Every structure is written in structure tokens, then in C-alpha cells.
Amino acid sequence: MSTISDSPDTHDLEVHATSVHRVENAMKESEAAHREAVFVASDVHVSYGDHLAVAGVSMEIMQRDITAIIGPSGCGKSTLLRCFNRMNDFVPSARVDGTIRYHGEDLYDSKVDAAEVRRRIGMVFQKPNPFPKSIFDNVAYGPRINRMKVDLAATVEEALTRAALWDEVKDKLKKSAFALSGGQQQRLCIARALAVKPDVILMDEPCSALDPIATARIEDLMVELKRDYTIVIVTH
């Protein structure tokens, strides 16, 4: 564990590599030596107008790890998470200072395509937010808007399978996503993120609105996904 910053209200904002409850890091030292840093953040400050939300964060996020950003409510966890896929760009008053490098490239360089950043760095939000569409169309949405030349049916099946949802919905693909339970909706949102073939998955307290059984399934799923994806999660 390492404290990466103190927020303006003196609460500690902490980062833990692979330290989410029930998540175990099985990577051997020999494998770890060959991992690279996906993100390197240096002296990152985030402000909303005159309000300083995140102060002086420096950290590395390693490839195919689960990294947890931990701290009390209001300490800037979600604000920091949104820096990694430039979601703060959508907040007019937001200002990000310092440097965040993604595979060595300055994420906030003027030449960087923010839309491509968000395709490669997917996000799952605190509450399930399926679109008012069918289950199939929810997962197919990303490949369609990104004009990906893929077999949509195969892509949807693969994403739902990886999100541990396919067996539960394979006969209901034309039904509304709103007919699913809360836990199923959150796994659908994970499948939607996976469908565009991301490099990184950001999760903003993905289990906070779920019951213990659904929470356990999401946590088990993260362990499976870390074999192929870098995961950054905000939690308490």
C-alpha cells in the first residue's frame, strides 16, 4: 500500500495494487518483471473552478493488474479515475494539471484523439446504466458507432461470455436490458465495455448498488478479466 496523495480535506487517497476484497494476485515475480506501466501519473492536480478536488497525485498503474483507488467519500477517487480516460473533459469547469502518460504518450496532448482514448480505456459506472435498447443492441452499440469491421453477432456473444452473462441471456437478446436484474445489468455494462476491445477497464464503485451475491460475481469476474485487461477500480 502506498498513499499517493492527501486530498484538500486531509483525507488520504490511497492506491493498492490488486487489493480489492476477494481478489488475489497470482502473478509470479518472473512474470511481474516483464510487465510495463500502462499509466504513469506525475503530480496530477484536478480543479473544478476554484475547488481543488485532487492534489499532487503521482502513481503508476501496471499492465494486467487490478489497481484499487481507496478512500472516504469526497476525497477525489472518482475524479482521479476519470482523468485516465479524459471523462473530465465533459465538465466545463474541470482543469487537469500535471502529466498522465498512457503507454508513454501524454494523454492530454492536443494531438491525442479523446474519442479513441475512451474506446481503448473503457468505463463501468457506479450504477448500472444500460441503454433503452435490447440486450443485443446494448453490447453492439460501441462496435457500431466506432464502425468496427467485426461480426456483430460473434462480438456480442464473446463480450457477454467474458462478462459471465451469455448463458443467462442468450435466449433473450431481443428483450429490453431493463428487464435484467441489477447485477445482470452491471455485467451487461461490462460486456458493453468489452465489445470495443479495450486495453483498460475503469470501474467506479461497480458493486456499490448491488447485493452481496451480485457483488461476489463481479469480483470473481474481475479476477478473470485481469488475465487480459488492466483494471482500475474505485472503492471504499
PDB file of C-alpha atoms in Angstrom:
ATOM      1  CA  MET A   1       0.000   0.000   0.000  1.00  0.00           C
ATOM      2  CA  SER A   2       1.193   3.496  -0.764  1.00  0.00           C
ATOM      3  CA  THR A   3      -0.516   6.799  -0.089  1.00  0.00           C
ATOM      4  CA  ILE A   4      -0.498   8.710  -3.343  1.00  0.00           C
ATOM      5  CA  SER A   5      -1.918  11.995  -2.147  1.00  0.00           C
ATOM      6  CA  ASP A   6      -3.723  13.859   0.539  1.00  0.00           C
ATOM      7  CA  SER A   7      -6.936  15.408  -0.694  1.00  0.00           C
ATOM      8  CA  PRO A   8      -7.673  19.043   0.170  1.00  0.00           C
ATOM      9  CA  ASP A   9      -9.861  17.986   3.129  1.00  0.00           C
ATOM     10  CA  THR A  10      -6.897  15.975   4.579  1.00  0.00           C
ATOM     11  CA  HIS A  11      -8.441  12.537   3.907  1.00  0.00           C
ATOM     12  CA  ASP A  12      -5.995  10.012   2.499  1.00  0.00           C
ATOM     13  CA  LEU A  13      -6.443   8.860  -1.071  1.00  0.00           C
ATOM     14  CA  GLU A  14      -4.687   5.520  -1.416  1.00  0.00           C
ATOM     15  CA  VAL A  15      -3.794   3.160  -4.234  1.00  0.00           C
ATOM     16  CA  HIS A  16      -3.493  -0.586  -3.800  1.00  0.00           C
ATOM     17  CA  ALA A  17      -2.289  -2.963  -6.493  1.00  0.00           C
ATOM     18  CA  THR A  18      -4.577  -5.986  -6.613  1.00  0.00           C
ATOM     19  CA  SER A  19      -6.079  -5.335  -3.196  1.00  0.00           C
ATOM     20  CA  VAL A  20      -9.840  -5.491  -3.776  1.00  0.00           C
ATOM     21  CA  HIS A  21     -11.687  -7.801  -1.333  1.00  0.00           C
ATOM     22  CA  ARG A  22     -11.516 -11.417  -2.544  1.00  0.00           C
ATOM     23  CA  VAL A  23      -9.126 -10.525  -5.349  1.00  0.00           C
ATOM     24  CA  GLU A  24      -5.805 -12.363  -5.279  1.00  0.00           C
ATOM     25  CA  ASN A  25      -2.711 -11.521  -7.274  1.00  0.00           C
ATOM     26  CA  ALA A  26      -1.412 -14.852  -8.588  1.00  0.00           C
ATOM     27  CA  MET A  27       1.238 -13.333 -10.837  1.00  0.00           C
ATOM     28  CA  LYS A  28       4.720 -14.731 -10.214  1.00  0.00           C
ATOM     29  CA  GLU A  29       7.732 -12.487  -9.718  1.00  0.00           C
ATOM     30  CA  SER A  30       9.203 -13.587 -13.040  1.00  0.00           C
ATOM     31  CA  GLU A  31       6.028 -12.520 -14.830  1.00  0.00           C
ATOM     32  CA  ALA A  32       5.814  -9.262 -12.909  1.00  0.00           C
ATOM     33  CA  ALA A  33       9.296  -8.317 -14.070  1.00  0.00           C
ATOM     34  CA  HIS A  34       8.066  -8.239 -17.663  1.00  0.00           C
ATOM     35  CA  ARG A  35       5.034  -6.063 -17.009  1.00  0.00           C
ATOM     36  CA  GLU A  36       5.013  -2.470 -18.082  1.00  0.00           C
ATOM     37  CA  ALA A  37       3.357   0.604 -16.647  1.00  0.00           C
ATOM     38  CA  VAL A  38       0.186   1.345 -18.601  1.00  0.00           C
ATOM     39  CA  PHE A  39      -0.291   4.706 -16.862  1.00  0.00           C
ATOM     40  CA  VAL A  40       2.275   6.942 -15.216  1.00  0.00           C
ATOM     41  CA  ALA A  41       0.746   9.934 -13.412  1.00  0.00           C
ATOM     42  CA  SER A  42       3.041  12.719 -12.221  1.00  0.00           C
ATOM     43  CA  ASP A  43       1.948  15.483  -9.826  1.00  0.00           C
ATOM     44  CA  VAL A  44      -1.665  15.461 -11.029  1.00  0.00           C
ATOM     45  CA  HIS A  45      -3.991  18.183  -9.742  1.00  0.00           C
ATOM     46  CA  VAL A  46      -7.663  18.432 -10.693  1.00  0.00           C
ATOM     47  CA  SER A  47      -9.772  21.517 -10.053  1.00  0.00           C
ATOM     48  CA  TYR A  48     -13.414  22.367 -10.649  1.00  0.00           C
ATOM     49  CA  GLY A  49     -13.383  26.130 -10.869  1.00  0.00           C
ATOM     50  CA  ASP A  50     -11.812  27.303  -7.609  1.00  0.00           C
ATOM     51  CA  HIS A  51     -12.298  23.932  -5.890  1.00  0.00           C
ATOM     52  CA  LEU A  52      -9.230  21.680  -5.756  1.00  0.00           C
ATOM     53  CA  ALA A  53     -10.543  18.106  -5.934  1.00  0.00           C
ATOM     54  CA  VAL A  54      -7.288  16.159  -6.348  1.00  0.00           C
ATOM     55  CA  ALA A  55      -3.867  17.404  -5.249  1.00  0.00           C
ATOM     56  CA  GLY A  56      -0.421  16.155  -6.224  1.00  0.00           C
ATOM     57  CA  VAL A  57      -1.076  12.551  -7.221  1.00  0.00           C
ATOM     58  CA  SER A  58       1.839  10.552  -8.617  1.00  0.00           C
ATOM     59  CA  MET A  59       1.415   6.844  -9.332  1.00  0.00           C
ATOM     60  CA  GLU A  60       1.962   4.002 -11.773  1.00  0.00           C
ATOM     61  CA  ILE A  61      -0.665   1.512 -12.937  1.00  0.00           C
ATOM     62  CA  MET A  62       0.805  -1.751 -14.131  1.00  0.00           C
ATOM     63  CA  GLN A  63      -0.334  -3.894 -17.016  1.00  0.00           C
ATOM     64  CA  ARG A  64      -2.833  -6.683 -16.273  1.00  0.00           C
ATOM     65  CA  ASP A  65      -3.184  -5.745 -12.631  1.00  0.00           C
ATOM     66  CA  ILE A  66      -6.216  -4.783 -10.591  1.00  0.00           C
ATOM     67  CA  THR A  67      -5.393  -1.438  -9.008  1.00  0.00           C
ATOM     68  CA  ALA A  68      -7.779  -0.090  -6.376  1.00  0.00           C
ATOM     69  CA  ILE A  69      -8.061   3.610  -5.557  1.00  0.00           C
ATOM     70  CA  ILE A  70      -9.339   3.715  -1.989  1.00  0.00           C
ATOM     71  CA  GLY A  71     -10.540   6.482   0.290  1.00  0.00           C
ATOM     72  CA  PRO A  72     -13.572   8.020   2.009  1.00  0.00           C
ATOM     73  CA  SER A  73     -16.403   9.735   0.163  1.00  0.00           C
ATOM     74  CA  GLY A  74     -15.481  13.092  -1.315  1.00  0.00           C
ATOM     75  CA  CYS A  75     -11.705  12.597  -1.354  1.00  0.00           C
ATOM     76  CA  GLY A  76     -11.406  12.683  -5.161  1.00  0.00           C
ATOM     77  CA  LYS A  77     -11.322   8.987  -6.095  1.00  0.00           C
ATOM     78  CA  SER A  78     -13.806   9.210  -8.962  1.00  0.00           C
ATOM     79  CA  THR A  79     -12.329  12.487 -10.168  1.00  0.00           C
ATOM     80  CA  LEU A  80      -8.903  10.857 -10.394  1.00  0.00           C
ATOM     81  CA  LEU A  81     -10.317   7.786 -12.153  1.00  0.00           C
ATOM     82  CA  ARG A  82     -11.941   9.966 -14.814  1.00  0.00           C
ATOM     83  CA  CYS A  83      -8.571  11.518 -15.596  1.00  0.00           C
ATOM     84  CA  PHE A  84      -7.426   8.215 -17.079  1.00  0.00           C
ATOM     85  CA  ASN A  85      -9.935   8.307 -19.950  1.00  0.00           C
ATOM     86  CA  ARG A  86     -10.466  12.072 -20.081  1.00  0.00           C
ATOM     87  CA  MET A  87     -14.074  11.939 -18.917  1.00  0.00           C
ATOM     88  CA  ASN A  88     -13.390  15.172 -17.055  1.00  0.00           C
ATOM     89  CA  ASP A  89     -13.260  16.839 -20.481  1.00  0.00           C
ATOM     90  CA  PHE A  90     -17.065  16.854 -20.362  1.00  0.00           C
ATOM     91  CA  VAL A  91     -17.086  19.096 -17.263  1.00  0.00           C
ATOM     92  CA  PRO A  92     -16.620  22.704 -18.459  1.00  0.00           C
ATOM     93  CA  SER A  93     -15.083  23.900 -15.180  1.00  0.00           C
ATOM     94  CA  ALA A  94     -12.643  20.980 -14.854  1.00  0.00           C
ATOM     95  CA  ARG A  95      -8.914  21.567 -15.167  1.00  0.00           C
ATOM     96  CA  VAL A  96      -6.255  18.853 -15.056  1.00  0.00           C
ATOM     97  CA  ASP A  97      -2.644  19.843 -14.334  1.00  0.00           C
ATOM     98  CA  GLY A  98       0.388  17.599 -14.203  1.00  0.00           C
ATOM     99  CA  THR A  99       1.097  14.724 -16.565  1.00  0.00           C
ATOM    100  CA  ILE A 100      -0.588  11.394 -17.256  1.00  0.00           C
ATOM    101  CA  ARG A 101       1.198   9.127 -19.717  1.00  0.00           C
ATOM    102  CA  TYR A 102      -0.552   6.178 -21.330  1.00  0.00           C
ATOM    103  CA  HIS A 103       1.937   3.692 -22.760  1.00  0.00           C
ATOM    104  CA  GLY A 104       4.435   6.537 -22.761  1.00  0.00           C
ATOM    105  CA  GLU A 105       2.225   9.048 -24.588  1.00  0.00           C
ATOM    106  CA  ASP A 106       0.922  12.215 -22.938  1.00  0.00           C
ATOM    107  CA  LEU A 107      -2.798  11.501 -22.576  1.00  0.00           C
ATOM    108  CA  TYR A 108      -3.640  15.209 -22.612  1.00  0.00           C
ATOM    109  CA  ASP A 109      -1.521  16.182 -25.613  1.00  0.00           C
ATOM    110  CA  SER A 110      -3.518  18.283 -28.091  1.00  0.00           C
ATOM    111  CA  LYS A 111      -2.836  15.722 -30.831  1.00  0.00           C
ATOM    112  CA  VAL A 112      -4.451  12.873 -28.888  1.00  0.00           C
ATOM    113  CA  ASP A 113      -7.926  11.826 -30.080  1.00  0.00           C
ATOM    114  CA  ALA A 114     -10.051  11.821 -26.916  1.00  0.00           C
ATOM    115  CA  ALA A 115     -12.706   9.605 -28.530  1.00  0.00           C
ATOM    116  CA  GLU A 116     -10.082   6.966 -29.300  1.00  0.00           C
ATOM    117  CA  VAL A 117      -8.832   7.272 -25.723  1.00  0.00           C
ATOM    118  CA  ARG A 118     -12.310   6.392 -24.442  1.00  0.00           C
ATOM    119  CA  ARG A 119     -12.568   3.435 -26.810  1.00  0.00           C
ATOM    120  CA  ARG A 120      -9.270   1.994 -25.596  1.00  0.00           C
ATOM    121  CA  ILE A 121      -9.963   2.865 -21.960  1.00  0.00           C
ATOM    122  CA  GLY A 122     -13.482   1.687 -21.168  1.00  0.00           C
ATOM    123  CA  MET A 123     -15.517   2.627 -18.122  1.00  0.00           C
ATOM    124  CA  VAL A 124     -18.135   0.977 -15.924  1.00  0.00           C
ATOM    125  CA  PHE A 125     -20.032   3.346 -13.669  1.00  0.00           C
ATOM    126  CA  GLN A 126     -21.262   3.155 -10.089  1.00  0.00           C
ATOM    127  CA  LYS A 127     -24.843   2.340 -11.002  1.00  0.00           C
ATOM    128  CA  PRO A 128     -25.780   0.093 -13.922  1.00  0.00           C
ATOM    129  CA  ASN A 129     -26.664   2.320 -16.872  1.00  0.00           C
ATOM    130  CA  PRO A 130     -27.952   0.159 -19.724  1.00  0.00           C
ATOM    131  CA  PHE A 131     -29.271   1.997 -22.754  1.00  0.00           C
ATOM    132  CA  PRO A 132     -33.027   1.869 -23.506  1.00  0.00           C
ATOM    133  CA  LYS A 133     -32.342  -0.799 -26.090  1.00  0.00           C
ATOM    134  CA  SER A 134     -32.315  -4.560 -26.365  1.00  0.00           C
ATOM    135  CA  ILE A 135     -29.616  -6.606 -24.677  1.00  0.00           C
ATOM    136  CA  PHE A 136     -28.027  -7.269 -28.072  1.00  0.00           C
ATOM    137  CA  ASP A 137     -28.087  -3.613 -29.125  1.00  0.00           C
ATOM    138  CA  ASN A 138     -26.549  -2.515 -25.829  1.00  0.00           C
ATOM    139  CA  VAL A 139     -23.476  -4.641 -26.463  1.00  0.00           C
ATOM    140  CA  ALA A 140     -23.388  -3.908 -30.197  1.00  0.00           C
ATOM    141  CA  TYR A 141     -23.617  -0.143 -29.644  1.00  0.00           C
ATOM    142  CA  GLY A 142     -19.880   0.509 -29.307  1.00  0.00           C
ATOM    143  CA  PRO A 143     -18.755  -1.510 -32.339  1.00  0.00           C
ATOM    144  CA  ARG A 144     -21.450   0.181 -34.408  1.00  0.00           C
ATOM    145  CA  ILE A 145     -20.636   3.790 -33.513  1.00  0.00           C
ATOM    146  CA  ASN A 146     -16.925   3.076 -33.866  1.00  0.00           C
ATOM    147  CA  ARG A 147     -17.586   1.471 -37.252  1.00  0.00           C
ATOM    148  CA  MET A 148     -15.622  -1.589 -36.290  1.00  0.00           C
ATOM    149  CA  LYS A 149     -15.435  -4.159 -39.058  1.00  0.00           C
ATOM    150  CA  VAL A 150     -16.474  -7.141 -36.993  1.00  0.00           C
ATOM    151  CA  ASP A 151     -19.097  -9.865 -36.968  1.00  0.00           C
ATOM    152  CA  LEU A 152     -21.560  -8.213 -34.591  1.00  0.00           C
ATOM    153  CA  ALA A 153     -23.266 -11.427 -33.513  1.00  0.00           C
ATOM    154  CA  ALA A 154     -19.935 -13.047 -32.679  1.00  0.00           C
ATOM    155  CA  THR A 155     -18.680  -9.912 -30.931  1.00  0.00           C
ATOM    156  CA  VAL A 156     -21.808  -9.676 -28.787  1.00  0.00           C
ATOM    157  CA  GLU A 157     -21.614 -13.351 -27.843  1.00  0.00           C
ATOM    158  CA  GLU A 158     -17.924 -13.089 -26.961  1.00  0.00           C
ATOM    159  CA  ALA A 159     -18.429  -9.969 -24.824  1.00  0.00           C
ATOM    160  CA  LEU A 160     -21.401 -11.450 -22.978  1.00  0.00           C
ATOM    161  CA  THR A 161     -19.488 -14.683 -22.422  1.00  0.00           C
ATOM    162  CA  ARG A 162     -16.491 -12.831 -20.999  1.00  0.00           C
ATOM    163  CA  ALA A 163     -18.847 -10.897 -18.736  1.00  0.00           C
ATOM    164  CA  ALA A 164     -20.294 -14.208 -17.472  1.00  0.00           C
ATOM    165  CA  LEU A 165     -23.746 -13.296 -18.774  1.00  0.00           C
ATOM    166  CA  TRP A 166     -24.188 -15.210 -22.031  1.00  0.00           C
ATOM    167  CA  ASP A 167     -25.811 -18.321 -20.559  1.00  0.00           C
ATOM    168  CA  GLU A 168     -28.375 -16.165 -18.752  1.00  0.00           C
ATOM    169  CA  VAL A 169     -29.402 -14.019 -21.731  1.00  0.00           C
ATOM    170  CA  LYS A 170     -28.647 -15.980 -24.915  1.00  0.00           C
ATOM    171  CA  ASP A 171     -32.365 -16.637 -25.445  1.00  0.00           C
ATOM    172  CA  LYS A 172     -33.376 -13.076 -24.507  1.00  0.00           C
ATOM    173  CA  LEU A 173     -31.133 -10.941 -26.715  1.00  0.00           C
ATOM    174  CA  LYS A 174     -34.051  -9.047 -28.251  1.00  0.00           C
ATOM    175  CA  LYS A 175     -35.563  -8.200 -24.866  1.00  0.00           C
ATOM    176  CA  SER A 176     -35.042  -4.886 -23.113  1.00  0.00           C
ATOM    177  CA  ALA A 177     -31.940  -4.552 -20.985  1.00  0.00           C
ATOM    178  CA  PHE A 178     -34.161  -3.051 -18.300  1.00  0.00           C
ATOM    179  CA  ALA A 179     -35.709  -6.499 -17.747  1.00  0.00           C
ATOM    180  CA  LEU A 180     -32.433  -7.712 -16.227  1.00  0.00           C
ATOM    181  CA  SER A 181     -31.642  -7.666 -12.520  1.00  0.00           C
ATOM    182  CA  GLY A 182     -29.261  -5.051 -11.132  1.00  0.00           C
ATOM    183  CA  GLY A 183     -26.334  -7.463 -11.085  1.00  0.00           C
ATOM    184  CA  GLN A 184     -27.088  -8.627 -14.619  1.00  0.00           C
ATOM    185  CA  GLN A 185     -27.329  -5.027 -15.806  1.00  0.00           C
ATOM    186  CA  GLN A 186     -23.893  -4.276 -14.362  1.00  0.00           C
ATOM    187  CA  ARG A 187     -22.415  -7.313 -16.109  1.00  0.00           C
ATOM    188  CA  LEU A 188     -24.136  -6.125 -19.293  1.00  0.00           C
ATOM    189  CA  CYS A 189     -22.366  -2.784 -18.895  1.00  0.00           C
ATOM    190  CA  ILE A 190     -19.078  -4.656 -18.513  1.00  0.00           C
ATOM    191  CA  ALA A 191     -19.870  -6.615 -21.690  1.00  0.00           C
ATOM    192  CA  ARG A 192     -20.641  -3.336 -23.466  1.00  0.00           C
ATOM    193  CA  ALA A 193     -17.214  -2.027 -22.466  1.00  0.00           C
ATOM    194  CA  LEU A 194     -15.509  -5.249 -23.601  1.00  0.00           C
ATOM    195  CA  ALA A 195     -17.202  -5.232 -27.013  1.00  0.00           C
ATOM    196  CA  VAL A 196     -14.964  -2.442 -28.330  1.00  0.00           C
ATOM    197  CA  LYS A 197     -11.796  -4.388 -27.446  1.00  0.00           C
ATOM    198  CA  PRO A 198     -10.397  -2.001 -24.809  1.00  0.00           C
ATOM    199  CA  ASP A 199      -6.934  -2.089 -23.304  1.00  0.00           C
ATOM    200  CA  VAL A 200      -8.020  -0.838 -19.874  1.00  0.00           C
ATOM    201  CA  ILE A 201     -11.277  -1.034 -17.909  1.00  0.00           C
ATOM    202  CA  LEU A 202     -12.034   1.655 -15.329  1.00  0.00           C
ATOM    203  CA  MET A 203     -14.654   0.777 -12.696  1.00  0.00           C
ATOM    204  CA  ASP A 204     -16.190   3.426 -10.464  1.00  0.00           C
ATOM    205  CA  GLU A 205     -17.513   1.566  -7.395  1.00  0.00           C
ATOM    206  CA  PRO A 206     -19.197  -1.025  -9.647  1.00  0.00           C
ATOM    207  CA  CYS A 207     -20.625  -3.025  -6.731  1.00  0.00           C
ATOM    208  CA  SER A 208     -21.971  -0.220  -4.556  1.00  0.00           C
ATOM    209  CA  ALA A 209     -25.567  -0.636  -5.769  1.00  0.00           C
ATOM    210  CA  LEU A 210     -25.527  -4.446  -5.776  1.00  0.00           C
ATOM    211  CA  ASP A 211     -26.431  -7.133  -3.254  1.00  0.00           C
ATOM    212  CA  PRO A 212     -23.699  -9.381  -1.762  1.00  0.00           C
ATOM    213  CA  ILE A 213     -24.254 -12.221  -4.238  1.00  0.00           C
ATOM    214  CA  ALA A 214     -24.071  -9.913  -7.263  1.00  0.00           C
ATOM    215  CA  THR A 215     -21.040  -8.203  -5.729  1.00  0.00           C
ATOM    216  CA  ALA A 216     -19.233 -11.533  -5.379  1.00  0.00           C
ATOM    217  CA  ARG A 217     -19.906 -12.341  -9.037  1.00  0.00           C
ATOM    218  CA  ILE A 218     -18.468  -9.006 -10.175  1.00  0.00           C
ATOM    219  CA  GLU A 219     -15.379  -9.527  -8.011  1.00  0.00           C
ATOM    220  CA  ASP A 220     -14.861 -13.032  -9.399  1.00  0.00           C
ATOM    221  CA  LEU A 221     -15.301 -11.626 -12.890  1.00  0.00           C
ATOM    222  CA  MET A 222     -12.577  -9.043 -12.299  1.00  0.00           C
ATOM    223  CA  VAL A 223     -10.143 -11.815 -11.412  1.00  0.00           C
ATOM    224  CA  GLU A 224     -10.909 -13.494 -14.738  1.00  0.00           C
ATOM    225  CA  LEU A 225     -10.659 -10.270 -16.738  1.00  0.00           C
ATOM    226  CA  LYS A 226      -7.276  -9.252 -15.300  1.00  0.00           C
ATOM    227  CA  ARG A 227      -5.669 -12.013 -17.360  1.00  0.00           C
ATOM    228  CA  ASP A 228      -6.203  -9.879 -20.455  1.00  0.00           C
ATOM    229  CA  TYR A 229      -7.054  -6.376 -19.241  1.00  0.00           C
ATOM    230  CA  THR A 230      -5.674  -3.727 -16.937  1.00  0.00           C
ATOM    231  CA  ILE A 231      -8.350  -2.853 -14.372  1.00  0.00           C
ATOM    232  CA  VAL A 232      -8.548   0.252 -12.201  1.00  0.00           C
ATOM    233  CA  ILE A 233     -11.308   0.311  -9.611  1.00  0.00           C
ATOM    234  CA  VAL A 234     -12.563   2.932  -7.181  1.00  0.00           C
ATOM    235  CA  THR A 235     -13.804   1.551  -3.880  1.00  0.00           C
ATOM    236  CA  HIS A 236     -14.107   2.468  -0.199  1.00  0.00           C
TER     237      HIS A 236
END
